[in-house]
Coordinates of C-alpha atoms (C1' of nucleotides) in Angstrom, one line a residue:
Chain A
X1 CA 81.3 -96.5 26.4
X2 CA 78.3 -97.0 24.3
X3 CA 77.6 -100.5 23.1
X4 CA 78.1 -100.3 19.4
X5 CA 77.4 -103.1 16.9
X6 CA 77.6 -103.3 13.2
X7 CA 75.1 -105.0 11.0
X8 CA 75.1 -106.0 7.3
X9 CA 72.5 -108.0 5.4
X10 CA 74.1 -111.1 4.0
X11 CA 73.5 -112.4 0.5
X12 CA 71.7 -115.5 1.7
X13 CA 69.0 -113.4 3.3
X14 CA 70.6 -113.6 6.8
X15 CA 72.6 -110.9 8.5
X16 CA 76.1 -110.5 9.8
X17 CA 76.6 -108.8 13.1
X18 CA 79.7 -107.9 15.1
X19 CA 80.4 -105.9 18.3
X20 CA 82.7 -102.9 17.9
X21 CA 85.5 -101.8 20.1
X22 CA 86.2 -98.2 21.0
X23 CA 88.4 -98.0 17.8
X24 CA 85.4 -98.9 15.7
X25 CA 86.9 -102.3 14.8
X26 CA 85.2 -105.6 15.5
X27 CA 85.8 -106.6 19.2
X28 CA 84.8 -110.2 18.4
X29 CA 84.2 -112.5 15.5
X30 CA 81.5 -111.7 13.0
X31 CA 78.4 -113.8 13.4
X32 CA 76.0 -114.9 10.7
X33 CA 72.4 -115.0 11.9
X34 CA 69.2 -115.9 10.1
X35 CA 67.1 -112.8 10.8
X36 CA 67.9 -109.1 11.0
X37 CA 65.0 -108.3 13.3
X38 CA 65.8 -111.1 15.7
X39 CA 69.5 -110.2 15.7
X40 CA 68.6 -106.7 16.9
X41 CA 65.8 -107.8 19.2
X42 CA 68.1 -110.2 21.1
X43 CA 70.6 -107.4 21.8
X44 CA 68.6 -104.7 23.7
X45 CA 71.8 -103.4 25.2
X46 CA 73.1 -102.1 21.9
X47 CA 72.9 -98.3 21.9
X48 CA 74.0 -97.7 18.3
X49 CA 73.8 -99.9 15.2
X50 CA 76.2 -99.2 12.4
X51 CA 74.9 -100.1 9.0
X52 CA 75.1 -99.2 5.4
X53 CA 71.7 -97.7 4.9
X54 CA 68.8 -97.1 7.2
X55 CA 66.4 -97.2 4.4
X56 CA 67.6 -100.7 3.6
X57 CA 67.5 -102.2 7.1
X58 CA 65.2 -100.2 9.3
X59 CA 61.8 -100.9 7.6
X60 CA 62.2 -104.6 8.0
X61 CA 63.0 -104.1 11.7
X62 CA 59.9 -101.8 12.1
X63 CA 57.8 -104.4 10.4
X64 CA 58.4 -106.7 13.3
X65 CA 58.1 -104.1 16.0
X66 CA 61.8 -103.9 16.8
X67 CA 63.0 -100.6 18.1
X68 CA 66.5 -99.2 17.5
X69 CA 67.8 -96.7 19.9
X70 CA 70.4 -95.1 17.6
X71 CA 72.2 -95.8 14.4
X72 CA 75.1 -94.7 12.3
X73 CA 74.2 -94.6 8.6
X74 CA 77.4 -95.1 6.6
X75 CA 76.0 -93.8 3.3
X76 CA 74.4 -90.7 4.9
X77 CA 77.7 -90.1 6.6
X78 CA 79.6 -90.5 3.3
X79 CA 77.4 -87.9 1.6
X80 CA 78.1 -85.4 4.4
X81 CA 81.8 -86.1 4.6
X82 CA 82.3 -85.8 0.8
X83 CA 80.4 -82.5 0.9
X84 CA 82.5 -81.3 3.8
X85 CA 85.7 -82.2 1.8
X86 CA 84.5 -80.2 -1.2
X87 CA 83.9 -83.4 -3.1
X88 CA 80.3 -82.9 -3.7
X89 CA 78.8 -85.0 -6.5
X90 CA 81.1 -88.0 -6.2
X91 CA 79.3 -91.3 -5.8
X92 CA 78.4 -91.7 -2.2
X93 CA 77.5 -95.4 -1.8
X94 CA 79.4 -97.5 0.6
X95 CA 80.6 -99.5 -2.4
X96 CA 82.0 -96.3 -4.0
X97 CA 83.7 -95.3 -0.8
X98 CA 85.3 -98.7 -0.6
X99 CA 86.5 -98.4 -4.2
X100 CA 88.0 -95.0 -3.6
X101 CA 89.9 -96.5 -0.6
X102 CA 91.2 -99.3 -2.6
X103 CA 91.9 -97.3 -5.8
X104 CA 89.6 -99.4 -8.0
X105 CA 87.0 -98.2 -10.4
X106 CA 84.3 -96.2 -8.6
X107 CA 80.8 -97.4 -9.3
X108 CA 78.2 -94.7 -10.0
X109 CA 75.3 -94.3 -7.6
X110 CA 72.1 -96.0 -8.7
X111 CA 69.5 -93.6 -10.2
X112 CA 67.0 -92.1 -7.9
X113 CA 63.8 -94.1 -7.9
X114 CA 60.7 -92.0 -8.9
X115 CA 57.6 -91.8 -6.8
X116 CA 55.4 -94.8 -6.8
X117 CA 51.8 -93.8 -6.4
X118 CA 49.8 -96.2 -4.2
X119 CA 52.9 -98.1 -3.1
X120 CA 53.6 -98.5 0.5
X121 CA 56.8 -97.0 1.7
X122 CA 59.7 -98.9 0.3
X123 CA 60.4 -101.9 2.4
X124 CA 63.4 -103.8 1.2
X125 CA 65.0 -101.1 -0.8
X126 CA 68.2 -102.3 -2.4
X127 CA 69.5 -98.8 -3.2
X128 CA 73.2 -99.3 -3.3
X129 CA 75.2 -102.4 -3.8
X130 CA 75.5 -105.1 -1.2
X131 CA 78.6 -104.5 1.0
X132 CA 79.9 -107.2 3.2
X133 CA 80.3 -106.3 6.9
X134 CA 84.1 -106.4 6.9
X135 CA 84.2 -103.9 4.0
X136 CA 81.5 -101.7 5.6
X137 CA 83.7 -101.5 8.7
X138 CA 86.7 -100.5 6.6
X139 CA 84.7 -97.6 5.3
X140 CA 83.4 -96.8 8.7
X141 CA 86.9 -96.7 10.2
X142 CA 88.0 -94.3 7.4
X143 CA 85.0 -92.1 8.0
X144 CA 85.9 -91.8 11.7
X145 CA 89.4 -90.8 10.7
X146 CA 88.0 -88.2 8.2
X147 CA 85.7 -86.9 10.9
X148 CA 88.6 -86.3 13.3
X149 CA 90.5 -84.6 10.6
X150 CA 88.0 -81.8 10.3
X151 CA 88.2 -78.4 12.0
X152 CA 85.3 -79.2 14.3
X153 CA 85.2 -83.0 14.8
X154 CA 82.7 -82.6 17.6
X155 CA 80.2 -80.8 15.3
X156 CA 80.7 -83.3 12.5
X157 CA 80.2 -86.2 14.9
X158 CA 77.0 -84.5 16.0
X159 CA 75.9 -83.8 12.4
X160 CA 76.5 -87.5 11.4
X161 CA 74.6 -88.7 14.4
X162 CA 71.8 -86.2 13.8
X163 CA 71.4 -87.2 10.1
X164 CA 71.3 -90.9 11.1
X165 CA 68.6 -90.1 13.6
X166 CA 66.7 -88.3 10.9
X167 CA 66.9 -91.4 8.8
X168 CA 65.3 -93.4 11.6
X169 CA 62.6 -90.9 12.1
X170 CA 61.9 -90.7 8.4
X171 CA 61.6 -94.5 8.2
X172 CA 59.2 -94.5 11.2
X173 CA 57.1 -91.8 9.8
X174 CA 56.9 -93.5 6.5
X175 CA 55.6 -96.6 8.3
X176 CA 53.1 -94.7 10.4
X177 CA 51.5 -92.5 7.7
X178 CA 49.5 -89.4 8.3
X179 CA 45.9 -90.0 9.6
X180 CA 43.7 -89.0 6.6
X181 CA 39.9 -89.0 6.2
X182 CA 39.2 -89.6 2.6
X183 CA 35.5 -88.9 3.1
X184 CA 36.3 -85.4 4.6
X185 CA 38.7 -84.8 1.7
X186 CA 36.0 -85.7 -0.8
X187 CA 33.6 -83.3 0.9
X188 CA 36.1 -80.5 0.8
X189 CA 36.7 -81.1 -2.9
X190 CA 33.0 -81.2 -3.5
X191 CA 32.5 -77.9 -1.6
X192 CA 35.3 -76.2 -3.6
X193 CA 34.9 -77.7 -7.1
X194 CA 31.3 -78.8 -7.2
X195 CA 30.0 -82.1 -8.5
X196 CA 32.0 -84.0 -11.1
X197 CA 30.4 -84.5 -14.5
X198 CA 31.3 -87.8 -16.1
X199 CA 34.3 -87.4 -18.2
X200 CA 34.3 -83.6 -17.8
X201 CA 35.7 -81.0 -15.4
X202 CA 33.8 -80.3 -12.2
X203 CA 30.8 -77.9 -12.3
X204 CA 32.5 -75.0 -10.6
X205 CA 35.5 -75.1 -12.9
X206 CA 33.3 -75.3 -15.9
X207 CA 31.3 -72.3 -14.8
X208 CA 34.5 -70.3 -14.2
X209 CA 35.9 -71.3 -17.6
X210 CA 32.6 -70.0 -19.1
X211 CA 33.0 -66.7 -17.2
X212 CA 36.5 -66.3 -18.5
X213 CA 35.4 -67.0 -22.1
X214 CA 32.5 -64.6 -21.8
X215 CA 34.8 -61.9 -20.6
X216 CA 37.1 -62.4 -23.6
X217 CA 34.2 -62.8 -26.1
X218 CA 35.6 -66.1 -27.3
X219 CA 36.4 -69.6 -26.1
X220 CA 39.5 -69.5 -23.9
X221 CA 41.1 -72.4 -22.0
X222 CA 42.1 -70.9 -18.7
X223 CA 44.4 -73.8 -17.9
X224 CA 46.6 -73.0 -20.9
X225 CA 48.9 -70.1 -20.3
X226 CA 49.6 -69.7 -24.0
X227 CA 45.9 -69.4 -24.7
X228 CA 45.3 -66.9 -21.9
X229 CA 48.3 -64.7 -23.1
X230 CA 46.9 -64.7 -26.6
X231 CA 43.4 -63.7 -25.4
X232 CA 44.9 -60.8 -23.4
X233 CA 47.0 -59.7 -26.4
X234 CA 43.9 -59.7 -28.6
X235 CA 42.1 -57.6 -26.0
X236 CA 45.0 -55.1 -26.3
X237 CA 46.6 -55.9 -22.9
X238 CA 50.3 -56.7 -22.8
X239 CA 51.2 -59.2 -20.1
X240 CA 54.3 -61.3 -20.0
X241 CA 53.0 -64.3 -18.0
X242 CA 49.9 -65.5 -16.3
X243 CA 51.4 -65.5 -12.8
X244 CA 48.8 -64.4 -10.3
X245 CA 50.6 -61.3 -9.1
X246 CA 50.9 -60.1 -12.6
X247 CA 47.3 -60.8 -13.5
X248 CA 46.1 -59.0 -10.3
X249 CA 47.4 -55.7 -11.6
X250 CA 45.3 -55.9 -14.8
X251 CA 42.0 -54.2 -15.3
X252 CA 39.9 -56.8 -17.2
X253 CA 36.7 -58.7 -16.3
X254 CA 38.4 -62.0 -17.0
X255 CA 41.0 -61.6 -14.2
X256 CA 38.8 -62.5 -11.3
X257 CA 37.3 -65.7 -12.6
X258 CA 40.7 -66.6 -14.1
X259 CA 42.5 -66.3 -10.8
X260 CA 39.7 -68.3 -9.1
X261 CA 39.9 -70.9 -11.8
X262 CA 43.6 -71.3 -11.5
X263 CA 43.4 -71.7 -7.7
X264 CA 40.8 -74.4 -7.9
X265 CA 42.4 -76.1 -10.9
X266 CA 45.6 -76.3 -9.0
X267 CA 44.0 -78.0 -6.0
X268 CA 42.2 -80.4 -8.3
X269 CA 45.4 -81.5 -10.2
X270 CA 47.7 -81.5 -7.2
X271 CA 45.5 -82.7 -4.3
X272 CA 42.2 -83.8 -6.0
X273 CA 40.4 -87.1 -6.5
X274 CA 43.3 -88.9 -8.3
X275 CA 45.7 -87.8 -5.6
X276 CA 43.4 -89.3 -3.0
X277 CA 43.2 -92.5 -5.1
X278 CA 47.0 -92.7 -5.4
X279 CA 48.2 -91.8 -1.9
X280 CA 45.6 -92.5 0.7
X281 CA 45.0 -96.1 1.9
X282 CA 43.3 -97.4 5.0
X283 CA 42.9 -94.0 6.6
X284 CA 46.5 -93.0 6.1
X285 CA 48.3 -90.8 3.7
X286 CA 51.7 -92.4 3.0
X287 CA 54.3 -90.1 1.5
X288 CA 57.9 -91.2 1.5
X289 CA 59.9 -88.8 3.7
X290 CA 63.5 -88.5 2.7
X291 CA 65.8 -87.1 5.4
X292 CA 68.7 -85.1 4.0
X293 CA 67.0 -84.8 0.6
X294 CA 68.3 -81.3 -0.1
X295 CA 71.7 -79.7 0.2
X296 CA 70.6 -77.5 3.0
X297 CA 69.5 -80.6 5.0
X298 CA 65.9 -79.9 4.7
X299 CA 63.8 -83.0 4.1
X300 CA 61.9 -83.7 0.9
X301 CA 59.2 -86.2 0.2
X302 CA 59.1 -88.5 -2.8
X303 CA 55.5 -88.6 -4.0
X304 CA 52.3 -87.2 -2.7
X305 CA 53.5 -83.6 -2.3
X306 CA 53.4 -84.0 1.5
X307 CA 55.3 -80.8 2.2
X308 CA 52.8 -78.7 0.1
X309 CA 49.5 -79.8 1.5
X310 CA 47.2 -76.8 0.8
X311 CA 45.6 -75.2 3.8
X312 CA 42.1 -76.1 2.7
X313 CA 43.0 -79.8 2.3
X314 CA 44.3 -80.0 5.9
X315 CA 40.7 -80.4 6.9
X316 CA 41.2 -84.1 5.9
X317 CA 43.9 -84.7 8.5
X318 CA 41.9 -85.9 11.4
X319 CA 43.1 -87.9 14.5
X320 CA 41.8 -91.4 15.1
X321 CA 38.8 -91.6 17.6
X322 CA 40.0 -90.8 21.1
X323 CA 43.3 -89.5 19.7
X324 CA 44.6 -86.0 19.1
X325 CA 47.0 -84.2 16.9
X326 CA 49.6 -82.1 18.6
X327 CA 50.6 -79.6 16.0
X328 CA 53.8 -77.7 16.9
X329 CA 55.3 -74.8 15.0
X330 CA 58.7 -73.3 15.8
X331 CA 58.3 -69.6 16.4
X332 CA 60.4 -67.4 14.0
X333 CA 62.9 -70.2 13.5
X334 CA 65.1 -68.5 11.0
X335 CA 66.0 -65.3 12.8
X336 CA 66.5 -67.2 16.0
X337 CA 68.9 -69.5 14.2
X338 CA 70.6 -66.5 12.7
X339 CA 71.0 -65.1 16.2
X340 CA 72.5 -68.3 17.4
X341 CA 75.0 -68.7 14.6
X342 CA 76.0 -65.1 14.2
X343 CA 76.2 -64.3 18.0
X344 CA 74.9 -60.8 17.2
X345 CA 74.4 -59.3 20.7
X346 CA 71.3 -57.4 19.9
X347 CA 69.6 -60.2 18.0
X348 CA 70.6 -62.7 20.7
X349 CA 68.9 -60.5 23.2
X350 CA 65.6 -60.4 21.4
X351 CA 65.9 -64.1 20.5
X352 CA 66.5 -64.8 24.2
X353 CA 62.8 -64.1 24.8
X354 CA 60.0 -66.3 23.8
X355 CA 57.8 -63.4 22.7
X356 CA 57.3 -62.5 19.1
X357 CA 60.7 -61.8 17.7
X358 CA 59.6 -59.8 14.7
X359 CA 57.7 -57.5 17.0
X360 CA 60.8 -57.0 19.1
X361 CA 62.9 -56.3 16.0
X362 CA 60.4 -53.8 14.8
X363 CA 60.3 -52.0 18.1
X364 CA 64.0 -51.5 17.9
X365 CA 64.6 -50.8 14.2
X366 CA 61.3 -50.3 12.5
X367 CA 59.2 -48.0 14.7
X368 CA 56.9 -50.9 15.6
X369 CA 56.0 -51.9 12.1
X370 CA 56.1 -55.6 12.5
X371 CA 55.4 -56.4 8.8
X372 CA 58.3 -54.3 7.7
X373 CA 60.6 -55.9 10.3
X374 CA 59.6 -59.4 9.1
X375 CA 60.3 -58.5 5.5
X376 CA 63.6 -57.1 6.4
X377 CA 64.7 -60.2 8.3
X378 CA 63.5 -62.5 5.6
X379 CA 65.0 -60.3 2.9
X380 CA 68.4 -60.5 4.7
X381 CA 68.1 -64.3 4.9
X382 CA 66.9 -64.7 1.3
X383 CA 69.2 -62.2 -0.3
X384 CA 66.7 -59.6 -1.4
X385 CA 68.4 -57.2 -3.8
X386 CA 65.7 -54.7 -4.8
X387 CA 62.6 -52.8 -3.7
X388 CA 61.7 -51.8 -0.1
X389 CA 63.8 -54.7 1.0
X390 CA 67.1 -52.8 0.5
X391 CA 65.9 -49.9 2.6
X392 CA 64.7 -52.2 5.3
X393 CA 67.9 -54.1 5.2
X394 CA 69.9 -51.0 5.9
X395 CA 67.8 -50.4 9.0
X396 CA 68.4 -53.9 10.1
X397 CA 72.1 -53.6 9.5
X398 CA 72.3 -50.5 11.7
X399 CA 70.7 -52.3 14.7
X400 CA 72.0 -55.8 14.2
X401 CA 75.3 -55.4 12.3
X402 CA 76.9 -58.7 13.3
X403 CA 73.9 -60.7 12.2
X404 CA 73.7 -59.0 8.8
X405 CA 77.5 -59.2 8.4
X406 CA 77.3 -63.0 9.0
X407 CA 74.9 -63.6 6.0
X408 CA 76.8 -61.0 3.9
X409 CA 80.0 -62.9 4.4
X410 CA 78.2 -66.1 3.4
X411 CA 77.1 -64.4 0.3
X412 CA 80.5 -63.1 -0.5
X413 CA 82.0 -66.6 0.1
X414 CA 79.5 -68.0 -2.3
X415 CA 80.2 -65.4 -5.0
X416 CA 84.0 -66.1 -4.7
X417 CA 83.4 -69.8 -5.0
X418 CA 84.5 -70.7 -1.5
X419 CA 82.9 -73.5 0.6
X420 CA 80.1 -72.4 2.9
X421 CA 79.0 -74.5 5.9
X422 CA 76.1 -74.8 8.3
X423 CA 76.8 -74.5 12.0
X424 CA 77.3 -78.3 12.3
X425 CA 79.3 -78.5 9.1
X426 CA 76.9 -79.5 6.4
X427 CA 78.5 -78.0 3.3
X428 CA 77.2 -76.2 0.3
X429 CA 78.3 -77.7 -3.0
X430 CA 81.1 -75.7 -4.6
X431 CA 80.3 -73.4 -7.5
X432 CA 79.9 -75.1 -10.8
X433 CA 82.7 -74.7 -13.2
X434 CA 82.6 -76.0 -16.7
X435 CA 81.4 -79.6 -17.1
X436 CA 84.9 -80.7 -18.1
X437 CA 86.5 -79.3 -15.0
X438 CA 84.0 -80.7 -12.7
X439 CA 84.3 -84.1 -14.3
X440 CA 88.0 -84.1 -14.1
X441 CA 88.0 -83.1 -10.5
X442 CA 85.6 -85.8 -9.5
X443 CA 87.9 -88.3 -11.1
X444 CA 85.1 -89.9 -13.1
X445 CA 86.1 -91.2 -16.4
X446 CA 83.5 -90.1 -18.9
X447 CA 83.2 -91.0 -22.5
X448 CA 83.4 -88.0 -24.9
X449 CA 80.0 -88.7 -26.3
X450 CA 78.3 -88.5 -22.8
X451 CA 78.4 -84.8 -21.8
X452 CA 74.9 -85.0 -20.5
X453 CA 75.8 -87.6 -18.0
X454 CA 78.2 -85.2 -16.4
X455 CA 75.8 -82.3 -16.4
X456 CA 73.3 -84.5 -14.7
X457 CA 75.1 -84.5 -11.3
X458 CA 76.2 -80.9 -11.4
X459 CA 73.5 -79.4 -9.2
X460 CA 71.5 -76.6 -10.6
X461 CA 71.9 -74.5 -7.5
X462 CA 75.7 -74.5 -8.0
X463 CA 75.1 -71.6 -10.4
X464 CA 77.7 -70.1 -12.5
X465 CA 76.0 -66.7 -11.9
X466 CA 77.9 -65.3 -9.0
X467 CA 75.1 -63.1 -7.7
X468 CA 72.6 -66.0 -7.8
X469 CA 75.1 -68.2 -6.0
X470 CA 75.6 -65.5 -3.3
X471 CA 71.9 -65.5 -2.7
X472 CA 72.0 -69.2 -2.4
X473 CA 74.9 -69.4 0.1
X474 CA 73.4 -66.5 2.1
X475 CA 70.3 -68.5 2.6
X476 CA 72.1 -71.7 3.0
X477 CA 73.8 -70.9 6.3
X478 CA 70.5 -70.0 7.9
X479 CA 68.2 -72.5 6.3
X480 CA 70.9 -75.2 6.7
X481 CA 71.7 -74.4 10.3
X482 CA 68.0 -74.4 11.1
X483 CA 67.9 -77.9 9.5
X484 CA 70.8 -78.9 11.8
X485 CA 68.7 -77.8 14.8
X486 CA 65.5 -79.5 13.6
X487 CA 67.3 -82.8 13.2
X488 CA 68.4 -82.7 16.8
X489 CA 64.9 -81.7 17.8
X490 CA 63.5 -84.7 16.0
X491 CA 66.1 -87.0 17.6
X492 CA 65.3 -85.7 21.1
X493 CA 61.5 -85.9 20.4
X494 CA 61.8 -89.4 19.1
X495 CA 63.7 -90.4 22.2
X496 CA 61.2 -88.7 24.5
X497 CA 58.2 -90.3 22.9
X498 CA 59.3 -93.9 23.4
X499 CA 57.6 -94.1 26.8
X500 CA 54.3 -93.1 25.2
X501 CA 51.8 -94.4 22.7
X502 CA 52.3 -91.2 20.7
X503 CA 53.7 -91.4 17.1
X504 CA 55.5 -88.7 15.1
X505 CA 53.5 -88.6 11.8
X506 CA 54.6 -85.4 10.1
X507 CA 57.5 -83.0 9.8
X508 CA 57.8 -80.0 7.6
X509 CA 60.8 -77.8 8.0
X510 CA 59.8 -76.1 11.3
X511 CA 56.7 -78.0 12.2
X512 CA 55.9 -81.4 13.6
X513 CA 52.7 -83.3 14.1
X514 CA 52.4 -86.0 16.8
X515 CA 49.4 -88.3 16.8
X516 CA 48.6 -89.5 20.3
X517 CA 45.9 -90.6 22.7
X518 CA 43.9 -87.6 24.1
X519 CA 45.3 -88.1 27.6
X520 CA 48.9 -87.9 26.4
X521 CA 48.4 -84.7 24.4
X522 CA 49.5 -82.2 27.1
X523 CA 52.5 -84.3 28.0
X524 CA 53.5 -84.4 24.3
X525 CA 53.2 -80.7 24.0
X526 CA 55.6 -80.3 26.9
X527 CA 57.9 -82.9 25.5
X528 CA 58.1 -81.0 22.2
X529 CA 59.1 -77.8 24.0
X530 CA 61.7 -79.5 26.1
X531 CA 63.1 -81.2 23.0
X532 CA 63.4 -77.9 21.2
X533 CA 65.4 -76.3 24.0
X534 CA 67.6 -79.4 24.4
X535 CA 68.2 -79.3 20.6
X536 CA 69.2 -75.7 20.8
X537 CA 71.8 -76.4 23.5
X538 CA 73.1 -79.5 21.7
X539 CA 73.4 -77.8 18.3
X540 CA 74.6 -74.3 19.2
X541 CA 76.2 -74.9 22.6
X542 CA 75.7 -72.3 25.4
X543 CA 73.5 -69.6 23.9
X544 CA 70.8 -67.3 25.3
X545 CA 68.7 -67.9 22.2
X546 CA 65.4 -69.6 23.0
X547 CA 63.5 -71.9 20.6
X548 CA 59.8 -71.6 21.5
X549 CA 57.1 -73.6 19.8
X550 CA 53.5 -72.8 19.4
X551 CA 51.6 -76.0 20.0
X552 CA 47.9 -76.8 19.4
X553 CA 46.1 -79.9 20.5
X554 CA 43.4 -80.5 17.9
X555 CA 41.4 -83.3 16.3
X556 CA 41.9 -81.7 12.9
X557 CA 45.0 -80.2 11.4
X558 CA 43.0 -77.4 9.8
X559 CA 42.1 -76.2 13.3
X560 CA 45.7 -75.7 14.4
X561 CA 46.1 -72.2 13.1
Chain B
dA1 C1' 55.4 -92.9 -28.3
dG2 C1' 58.4 -91.9 -24.8
dT3 C1' 61.2 -88.5 -22.2
dT4 C1' 62.5 -83.8 -20.7
dT5 C1' 61.6 -79.0 -19.9
dC6 C1' 58.5 -75.3 -18.8
dG7 C1' 54.9 -72.6 -16.5
dG8 C1' 52.6 -71.9 -12.6
dC9 C1' 51.8 -72.5 -7.7
dG10 C1' 51.3 -75.2 -3.3
dC11 C1' 54.2 -75.3 1.2
dC12 C1' 58.2 -73.5 4.4
Chain C
dA1 C1' 53.8 -53.8 -2.8
dA2 C1' 57.3 -56.7 -5.2
dA3 C1' 59.3 -60.9 -6.9
dG4 C1' 65.1 -63.1 -2.8
dG5 C1' 66.1 -68.8 -0.7
dG6 C1' 64.5 -74.1 -0.6
dC7 C1' 61.5 -77.8 -2.5
dG8 C1' 57.5 -81.2 -5.4
dC9 C1' 53.9 -81.7 -8.5
dC10 C1' 51.0 -81.6 -12.5
dG11 C1' 49.7 -81.0 -17.5
dA12 C1' 51.2 -79.0 -21.6
dA13 C1' 54.7 -78.0 -24.7
dA14 C1' 58.9 -79.1 -26.6
dC15 C1' 62.1 -82.4 -27.6
dT16 C1' 63.9 -87.0 -29.4

DNA sequence: AGTTTCGGCGCC
DNA sequence: AAAGGGCGCCGAAACT
């Protein structure tokens, strides 16, 4: 039996701790201790810490170098369990869970804190009310009961453990930061945008704006869509937006400089000099990674746009001297996950090899046209409803009927308003009904004059448009099950890296970056591959599907592809 | 003046 | 070639 302890910060700045028995209840009296880090450090035999919120506790442990093997995050678990029970949108704090148990008024969750440019990752984040240890354990015991009441308690247990592991990894990555060379970043910006005039736009942007204006024969601001649309209209060209793919089809001399301007302008505003000022300190880019930030289980970042770093800017991600970046990408993750969850015999067979899956699919169903095969697979996963995608989808269905039927069924379930789950049981929010219905169902008393407060927590993706919702749930089962797998991957990787100096510094859906001493790099690359296969077995059980990674050992992120 | 929404595009 | 899923971010536009 694993050695489980619970921990809750006390109001006097100390911490309450208690050992837990197999039933999840305290096996001995609660102890008040002065310091959370010391309380953990002095109990190296504990294999899992149960606490309210990893974001609240873990950073202060990390600050003193204390390592936690595993945790159970009660609020992360509450979010997942509520979703599984079809009660998405109800307040998910431990305090709210306790209030529901006791039948008292349920406190709303605190509002999401916006990004704080320049701030370190949040250290002593109070998000959620203080909950005494005894109350926390009441909630925990009830969560265990709810877990056992599900159709697949083993999967839910794994999901809760994986999500908690994700919380640990996120906190550790937030502390580490991404190695970032501000000088290289500035050089890239200078190359792309030219020198900056005081108070004005950079030289290259100014030149392109002049070219656009010259082409139209009047002054046009290329960064203002309304101005651009008007200019095209005056030139006798009808265009409904200034999206790039639409502009590209136009025959007009302004198009080329306009597209170039928009590309560079985008880089300047999203990852330019002010971004550098805000988010990079002491050689590290410090975004705040939020595990479980989306309904599919994908992570998000709060601030810094860390999951959208443009390719050209990756030049600035450089390992420390004597260190390397191990950049690892999962190969064709989504179709491999679809093979694992649908158990389609043909797709499992091609996913059972480590070779390019899209090529294998195209050999079997698309006469060797890899691009078409890839479009067909992604179209099936994303719910493509028109164009070549439909024709390709038919070809895919003939050869891999069980796989396509799996996502079709997910789409149908979504359209009919049924719950849809990932492999481990993360659950898609139910379809939106009217605001009033949803409010009543959630049991939240709401003043008549506050309809906006209700709409606020009805997620936008819970669309009332049945077809849009079908596309969402179709994608949800694949994207979400992939996220299940990546959480287990991160947990396994974190565990395996403890013996090394290496640190996980970046994670983006199907890609990880480990920063490590040069001599550890090959070991790390192997560790990632092993973690991926272990995660595959843990997540999906016995399956022939393989989860290969492409790994590159580089000094600079931009050289990984 | 402050807050929310929109348009467009970066990443997967 | 065409426009399907998930996000975050920015400035401008559209509001209170």
